[in-house]
C-alpha cells in the first residue's frame, strides 16, 4: 500500500473519531441551553470534519498514484516477459540449426537394407512370424471367455 494512501486513511479515520467529542459536547450544551459552548463545539467539529476531508482527498490521490505504479509495473513485467520469450525462442532456433544430425547410408548399407526388406513380409522376417491366438479373459467363476463374447456384452477389463 502506498504511504500517501495509508496516511490519508489513518488521518481521515482519526479525525472522524475526534469529531465525535465536540458533537457530544454540542448536544450536551444544547440540552443545557449554553450557546457559547455550542458555538465553540461546532468550530471544533467543523475543523475536524475539514481535516477528515483533506485526509480523504490525500488517500484518494495516493490510491490513484498507486494504481498508476501498478499499471507501469505490469507494463514493464509484460515487456520483460516478451523479451525473455524472444530470447528463449532464439536459443531454441539456434540449438535446432546448430545441433542437427544427418545420416548417410553407404552403398553396402543400402544393399543390406534392400535385402532385409525383400526378405520380410508385412514388416516381419520369416523367423519373427508368430501365430496370434484369440486372447482369453477369465471370469470370477474361472471359466474362459473369448474376447468376442466380452465385446458383445459391452464390458472390457483392463489390468495393468
mmCIF file of N, CA and C in Angstrom, residues 20-94:
data_model
loop_
_atom_site.group_PDB
_atom_site.id
_atom_site.type_symbol
_atom_site.label_atom_id
_atom_site.label_comp_id
_atom_site.label_asym_id
_atom_site.label_seq_id
_atom_site.Cartn_x
_atom_site.Cartn_y
_atom_site.Cartn_z
ATOM 1 N N UNK A 20 -16.396 13.079 17.045
ATOM 2 C CA UNK A 20 -17.452 12.622 17.952
ATOM 3 C C UNK A 20 -17.456 13.405 19.273
ATOM 4 N N UNK A 21 -16.282 13.805 19.737
ATOM 5 C CA UNK A 21 -16.178 14.503 21.034
ATOM 6 C C UNK A 21 -16.864 15.872 20.979
ATOM 7 N N UNK A 22 -16.521 16.760 20.019
ATOM 8 C CA UNK A 22 -17.214 18.060 20.007
ATOM 9 C C UNK A 22 -18.718 17.924 19.740
ATOM 10 N N UNK A 23 -19.116 16.894 18.998
ATOM 11 C CA UNK A 23 -20.545 16.699 18.756
ATOM 12 C C UNK A 23 -21.268 16.314 20.049
ATOM 13 N N UNK A 24 -20.618 15.517 20.881
ATOM 14 C CA UNK A 24 -21.214 15.143 22.159
ATOM 15 C C UNK A 24 -21.318 16.372 23.069
ATOM 16 N N UNK A 25 -20.266 17.224 23.061
ATOM 17 C CA UNK A 25 -20.281 18.447 23.863
ATOM 18 C C UNK A 25 -21.385 19.371 23.358
ATOM 19 N N UNK A 26 -21.529 19.454 22.023
ATOM 20 C CA UNK A 26 -22.569 20.304 21.433
ATOM 21 C C UNK A 26 -23.966 19.852 21.885
ATOM 22 N N UNK A 27 -24.203 18.540 21.833
ATOM 23 C CA UNK A 27 -25.520 18.020 22.236
ATOM 24 C C UNK A 27 -25.787 18.293 23.717
ATOM 25 N N UNK A 28 -24.747 18.161 24.532
ATOM 26 C CA UNK A 28 -24.902 18.417 25.968
ATOM 27 C C UNK A 28 -25.197 19.899 26.216
ATOM 28 N N UNK A 29 -24.456 20.778 25.483
ATOM 29 C CA UNK A 29 -24.659 22.227 25.644
ATOM 30 C C UNK A 29 -26.038 22.626 25.150
ATOM 31 N N UNK A 30 -26.541 22.020 24.109
ATOM 32 C CA UNK A 30 -27.874 22.332 23.591
ATOM 33 C C UNK A 30 -28.936 21.953 24.615
ATOM 34 N N UNK A 31 -28.721 20.807 25.276
ATOM 35 C CA UNK A 31 -29.666 20.371 26.296
ATOM 36 C C UNK A 31 -29.701 21.367 27.465
ATOM 37 N N UNK A 32 -28.526 21.946 27.783
ATOM 38 C CA UNK A 32 -28.453 22.909 28.883
ATOM 39 C C UNK A 32 -28.846 24.309 28.434
ATOM 40 N N UNK A 33 -28.764 24.568 27.109
ATOM 41 C CA UNK A 33 -29.101 25.897 26.590
ATOM 42 C C UNK A 33 -27.917 26.841 26.595
ATOM 43 N N UNK A 34 -26.676 26.350 26.607
ATOM 44 C CA UNK A 34 -25.461 27.170 26.654
ATOM 45 C C UNK A 34 -24.989 27.429 25.226
ATOM 46 N N UNK A 35 -25.274 28.639 24.700
ATOM 47 C CA UNK A 35 -24.964 28.973 23.306
ATOM 48 C C UNK A 35 -23.462 29.123 23.067
ATOM 49 N N UNK A 36 -22.708 29.671 24.002
ATOM 50 C CA UNK A 36 -21.268 29.872 23.809
ATOM 51 C C UNK A 36 -20.547 28.529 23.660
ATOM 52 N N UNK A 37 -20.891 27.552 24.481
ATOM 53 C CA UNK A 37 -20.266 26.229 24.402
ATOM 54 C C UNK A 37 -20.679 25.538 23.106
ATOM 55 N N UNK A 38 -21.934 25.758 22.682
ATOM 56 C CA UNK A 38 -22.401 25.160 21.429
ATOM 57 C C UNK A 38 -21.585 25.689 20.242
ATOM 58 N N UNK A 39 -21.328 27.008 20.211
ATOM 59 C CA UNK A 39 -20.565 27.608 19.102
ATOM 60 C C UNK A 39 -19.132 27.092 19.074
ATOM 61 N N UNK A 40 -18.493 27.046 20.242
ATOM 62 C CA UNK A 40 -17.111 26.531 20.288
ATOM 63 C C UNK A 40 -17.058 25.078 19.848
ATOM 64 N N UNK A 41 -18.019 24.261 20.286
ATOM 65 C CA UNK A 41 -18.041 22.843 19.912
ATOM 66 C C UNK A 41 -18.227 22.695 18.401
ATOM 67 N N UNK A 42 -19.068 23.545 17.808
ATOM 68 C CA UNK A 42 -19.280 23.467 16.354
ATOM 69 C C UNK A 42 -18.019 23.895 15.595
ATOM 70 N N UNK A 43 -17.258 24.859 16.128
ATOM 71 C CA UNK A 43 -15.999 25.254 15.483
ATOM 72 C C UNK A 43 -15.026 24.067 15.472
ATOM 73 N N UNK A 44 -14.912 23.411 16.619
ATOM 74 C CA UNK A 44 -14.036 22.234 16.683
ATOM 75 C C UNK A 44 -14.524 21.140 15.727
ATOM 76 N N UNK A 45 -15.809 20.923 15.715
ATOM 77 C CA UNK A 45 -16.370 19.879 14.860
ATOM 78 C C UNK A 45 -16.104 20.183 13.388
ATOM 79 N N UNK A 46 -16.277 21.461 12.999
ATOM 80 C CA UNK A 46 -16.024 21.806 11.597
ATOM 81 C C UNK A 46 -14.540 21.667 11.251
ATOM 82 N N UNK A 47 -13.650 22.003 12.205
ATOM 83 C CA UNK A 47 -12.214 21.824 11.967
ATOM 84 C C UNK A 47 -11.880 20.341 11.741
ATOM 85 N N UNK A 48 -12.404 19.477 12.603
ATOM 86 C CA UNK A 48 -12.137 18.047 12.462
ATOM 87 C C UNK A 48 -12.741 17.493 11.165
ATOM 88 N N UNK A 49 -13.925 17.967 10.805
ATOM 89 C CA UNK A 49 -14.562 17.495 9.563
ATOM 90 C C UNK A 49 -13.737 17.944 8.352
ATOM 91 N N UNK A 50 -13.239 19.179 8.386
ATOM 92 C CA UNK A 50 -12.408 19.679 7.279
ATOM 93 C C UNK A 50 -11.117 18.879 7.144
ATOM 94 N N UNK A 51 -10.479 18.604 8.284
ATOM 95 C CA UNK A 51 -9.246 17.801 8.234
ATOM 96 C C UNK A 51 -9.532 16.398 7.720
ATOM 97 N N UNK A 52 -10.664 15.820 8.108
ATOM 98 C CA UNK A 52 -11.013 14.482 7.635
ATOM 99 C C UNK A 52 -11.178 14.481 6.118
ATOM 100 N N UNK A 53 -11.803 15.563 5.577
ATOM 101 C CA UNK A 53 -11.958 15.663 4.118
ATOM 102 C C UNK A 53 -10.605 15.811 3.428
ATOM 103 N N UNK A 54 -9.703 16.584 4.021
ATOM 104 C CA UNK A 54 -8.362 16.743 3.450
ATOM 105 C C UNK A 54 -7.632 15.397 3.403
ATOM 106 N N UNK A 55 -7.705 14.665 4.494
ATOM 107 C CA UNK A 55 -7.051 13.352 4.529
ATOM 108 C C UNK A 55 -7.706 12.382 3.549
ATOM 109 N N UNK A 56 -9.010 12.497 3.395
ATOM 110 C CA UNK A 56 -9.707 11.629 2.441
ATOM 111 C C UNK A 56 -9.225 11.932 1.015
ATOM 112 N N UNK A 57 -9.069 13.207 0.678
ATOM 113 C CA UNK A 57 -8.561 13.586 -0.643
ATOM 114 C C UNK A 57 -7.133 13.067 -0.839
ATOM 115 N N UNK A 58 -6.330 13.144 0.242
ATOM 116 C CA UNK A 58 -4.957 12.633 0.171
ATOM 117 C C UNK A 58 -4.957 11.122 -0.069
ATOM 118 N N UNK A 59 -5.864 10.412 0.587
ATOM 119 C CA UNK A 59 -5.947 8.964 0.394
ATOM 120 C C UNK A 59 -6.349 8.634 -1.034
ATOM 121 N N UNK A 60 -7.297 9.371 -1.598
ATOM 122 C CA UNK A 60 -7.708 9.140 -2.992
ATOM 123 C C UNK A 60 -6.564 9.415 -3.957
ATOM 124 N N UNK A 61 -5.825 10.477 -3.700
ATOM 125 C CA UNK A 61 -4.665 10.807 -4.538
ATOM 126 C C UNK A 61 -3.616 9.697 -4.462
ATOM 127 N N UNK A 62 -3.391 9.204 -3.255
ATOM 128 C CA UNK A 62 -2.431 8.113 -3.077
ATOM 129 C C UNK A 62 -2.877 6.847 -3.800
ATOM 130 N N UNK A 63 -4.181 6.559 -3.775
ATOM 131 C CA UNK A 63 -4.686 5.369 -4.477
ATOM 132 C C UNK A 63 -4.522 5.509 -5.988
ATOM 133 N N UNK A 64 -4.722 6.723 -6.522
ATOM 134 C CA UNK A 64 -4.526 6.954 -7.946
ATOM 135 C C UNK A 64 -3.056 6.757 -8.325
ATOM 136 N N UNK A 65 -2.148 7.300 -7.504
ATOM 137 C CA UNK A 65 -0.719 7.121 -7.775
ATOM 138 C C UNK A 65 -0.337 5.647 -7.715
ATOM 139 N N UNK A 66 -0.903 4.945 -6.733
ATOM 140 C CA UNK A 66 -0.616 3.509 -6.601
ATOM 141 C C UNK A 66 -1.125 2.744 -7.816
ATOM 142 N N UNK A 67 -2.302 3.105 -8.311
ATOM 143 C CA UNK A 67 -2.848 2.437 -9.499
ATOM 144 C C UNK A 67 -1.955 2.683 -10.715
ATOM 145 N N UNK A 68 -1.443 3.898 -10.847
ATOM 146 C CA UNK A 68 -0.537 4.220 -11.957
ATOM 147 C C UNK A 68 0.757 3.402 -11.855
ATOM 148 N N UNK A 69 1.280 3.284 -10.635
ATOM 149 C CA UNK A 69 2.502 2.500 -10.438
ATOM 150 C C UNK A 69 2.272 1.028 -10.782
ATOM 151 N N UNK A 70 1.108 0.516 -10.390
ATOM 152 C CA UNK A 70 0.796 -0.883 -10.690
ATOM 153 C C UNK A 70 0.712 -1.087 -12.195
ATOM 154 N N UNK A 71 0.095 -0.145 -12.904
ATOM 155 C CA UNK A 71 -0.002 -0.239 -14.363
ATOM 156 C C UNK A 71 1.389 -0.217 -14.998
ATOM 157 N N UNK A 72 2.241 0.687 -14.521
ATOM 158 C CA UNK A 72 3.601 0.782 -15.059
ATOM 159 C C UNK A 72 4.382 -0.507 -14.797
ATOM 160 N N UNK A 73 4.260 -1.037 -13.569
ATOM 161 C CA UNK A 73 4.962 -2.283 -13.234
ATOM 162 C C UNK A 73 4.460 -3.439 -14.079
ATOM 163 N N UNK A 74 3.158 -3.485 -14.322
ATOM 164 C CA UNK A 74 2.601 -4.555 -15.149
ATOM 165 C C UNK A 74 3.097 -4.430 -16.586
ATOM 166 N N UNK A 75 3.188 -3.204 -17.065
ATOM 167 C CA UNK A 75 3.676 -2.975 -18.433
ATOM 168 C C UNK A 75 5.138 -3.400 -18.545
ATOM 169 N N UNK A 76 5.935 -3.035 -17.559
ATOM 170 C CA UNK A 76 7.358 -3.410 -17.566
ATOM 171 C C UNK A 76 7.496 -4.925 -17.476
ATOM 172 N N UNK A 77 6.700 -5.555 -16.616
ATOM 173 C CA UNK A 77 6.768 -7.011 -16.470
ATOM 174 C C UNK A 77 6.375 -7.710 -17.768
ATOM 175 N N UNK A 78 5.357 -7.200 -18.445
ATOM 176 C CA UNK A 78 4.961 -7.832 -19.709
ATOM 177 C C UNK A 78 6.029 -7.641 -20.778
ATOM 178 N N UNK A 79 6.675 -6.478 -20.807
ATOM 179 C CA UNK A 79 7.764 -6.258 -21.766
ATOM 180 C C UNK A 79 8.938 -7.200 -21.486
ATOM 181 N N UNK A 80 9.251 -7.385 -20.206
ATOM 182 C CA UNK A 80 10.335 -8.306 -19.849
ATOM 183 C C UNK A 80 9.976 -9.734 -20.223
ATOM 184 N N UNK A 81 8.723 -10.115 -20.022
ATOM 185 C CA UNK A 81 8.293 -11.467 -20.381
ATOM 186 C C UNK A 81 8.381 -11.676 -21.887
ATOM 187 N N UNK A 82 8.029 -10.656 -22.649
ATOM 188 C CA UNK A 82 8.130 -10.745 -24.108
ATOM 189 C C UNK A 82 9.585 -10.898 -24.526
ATOM 190 N N UNK A 83 10.473 -10.131 -23.903
ATOM 191 C CA UNK A 83 11.899 -10.235 -24.225
ATOM 192 C C UNK A 83 12.443 -11.614 -23.876
ATOM 193 N N UNK A 84 12.085 -12.135 -22.701
ATOM 194 C CA UNK A 84 12.545 -13.473 -22.309
ATOM 195 C C UNK A 84 12.042 -14.520 -23.288
ATOM 196 N N UNK A 85 10.801 -14.361 -23.716
ATOM 197 C CA UNK A 85 10.219 -15.316 -24.667
ATOM 198 C C UNK A 85 10.951 -15.266 -26.000
ATOM 199 N N UNK A 86 11.263 -14.044 -26.448
ATOM 200 C CA UNK A 86 12.005 -13.909 -27.711
ATOM 201 C C UNK A 86 13.391 -14.532 -27.580
ATOM 202 N N UNK A 87 14.058 -14.283 -26.450
ATOM 203 C CA UNK A 87 15.389 -14.854 -26.231
ATOM 204 C C UNK A 87 15.334 -16.379 -26.210
ATOM 205 N N UNK A 88 14.340 -16.920 -25.531
ATOM 206 C CA UNK A 88 14.198 -18.377 -25.461
ATOM 207 C C UNK A 88 13.936 -18.952 -26.846
ATOM 208 N N UNK A 89 13.107 -18.267 -27.636
ATOM 209 C CA UNK A 89 12.814 -18.745 -28.984
ATOM 210 C C UNK A 89 14.071 -18.686 -29.857
ATOM 211 N N UNK A 90 14.868 -17.631 -29.692
ATOM 212 C CA UNK A 90 16.126 -17.524 -30.448
ATOM 213 C C UNK A 90 17.071 -18.656 -30.065
ATOM 214 N N UNK A 91 17.155 -18.966 -28.765
ATOM 215 C CA UNK A 91 18.026 -20.059 -28.337
ATOM 216 C C UNK A 91 17.552 -21.388 -28.897
ATOM 217 N N UNK A 92 16.257 -21.587 -28.914
ATOM 218 C CA UNK A 92 15.720 -22.836 -29.470
ATOM 219 C C UNK A 92 16.049 -22.928 -30.947
ATOM 220 N N UNK A 93 15.866 -21.832 -31.655
ATOM 221 C CA UNK A 93 16.175 -21.824 -33.090
ATOM 222 C C UNK A 93 17.659 -22.086 -33.339
ATOM 223 N N UNK A 94 18.522 -21.467 -32.528
ATOM 224 C CA UNK A 94 19.963 -21.683 -32.683
ATOM 225 C C UNK A 94 20.326 -23.131 -32.388
#
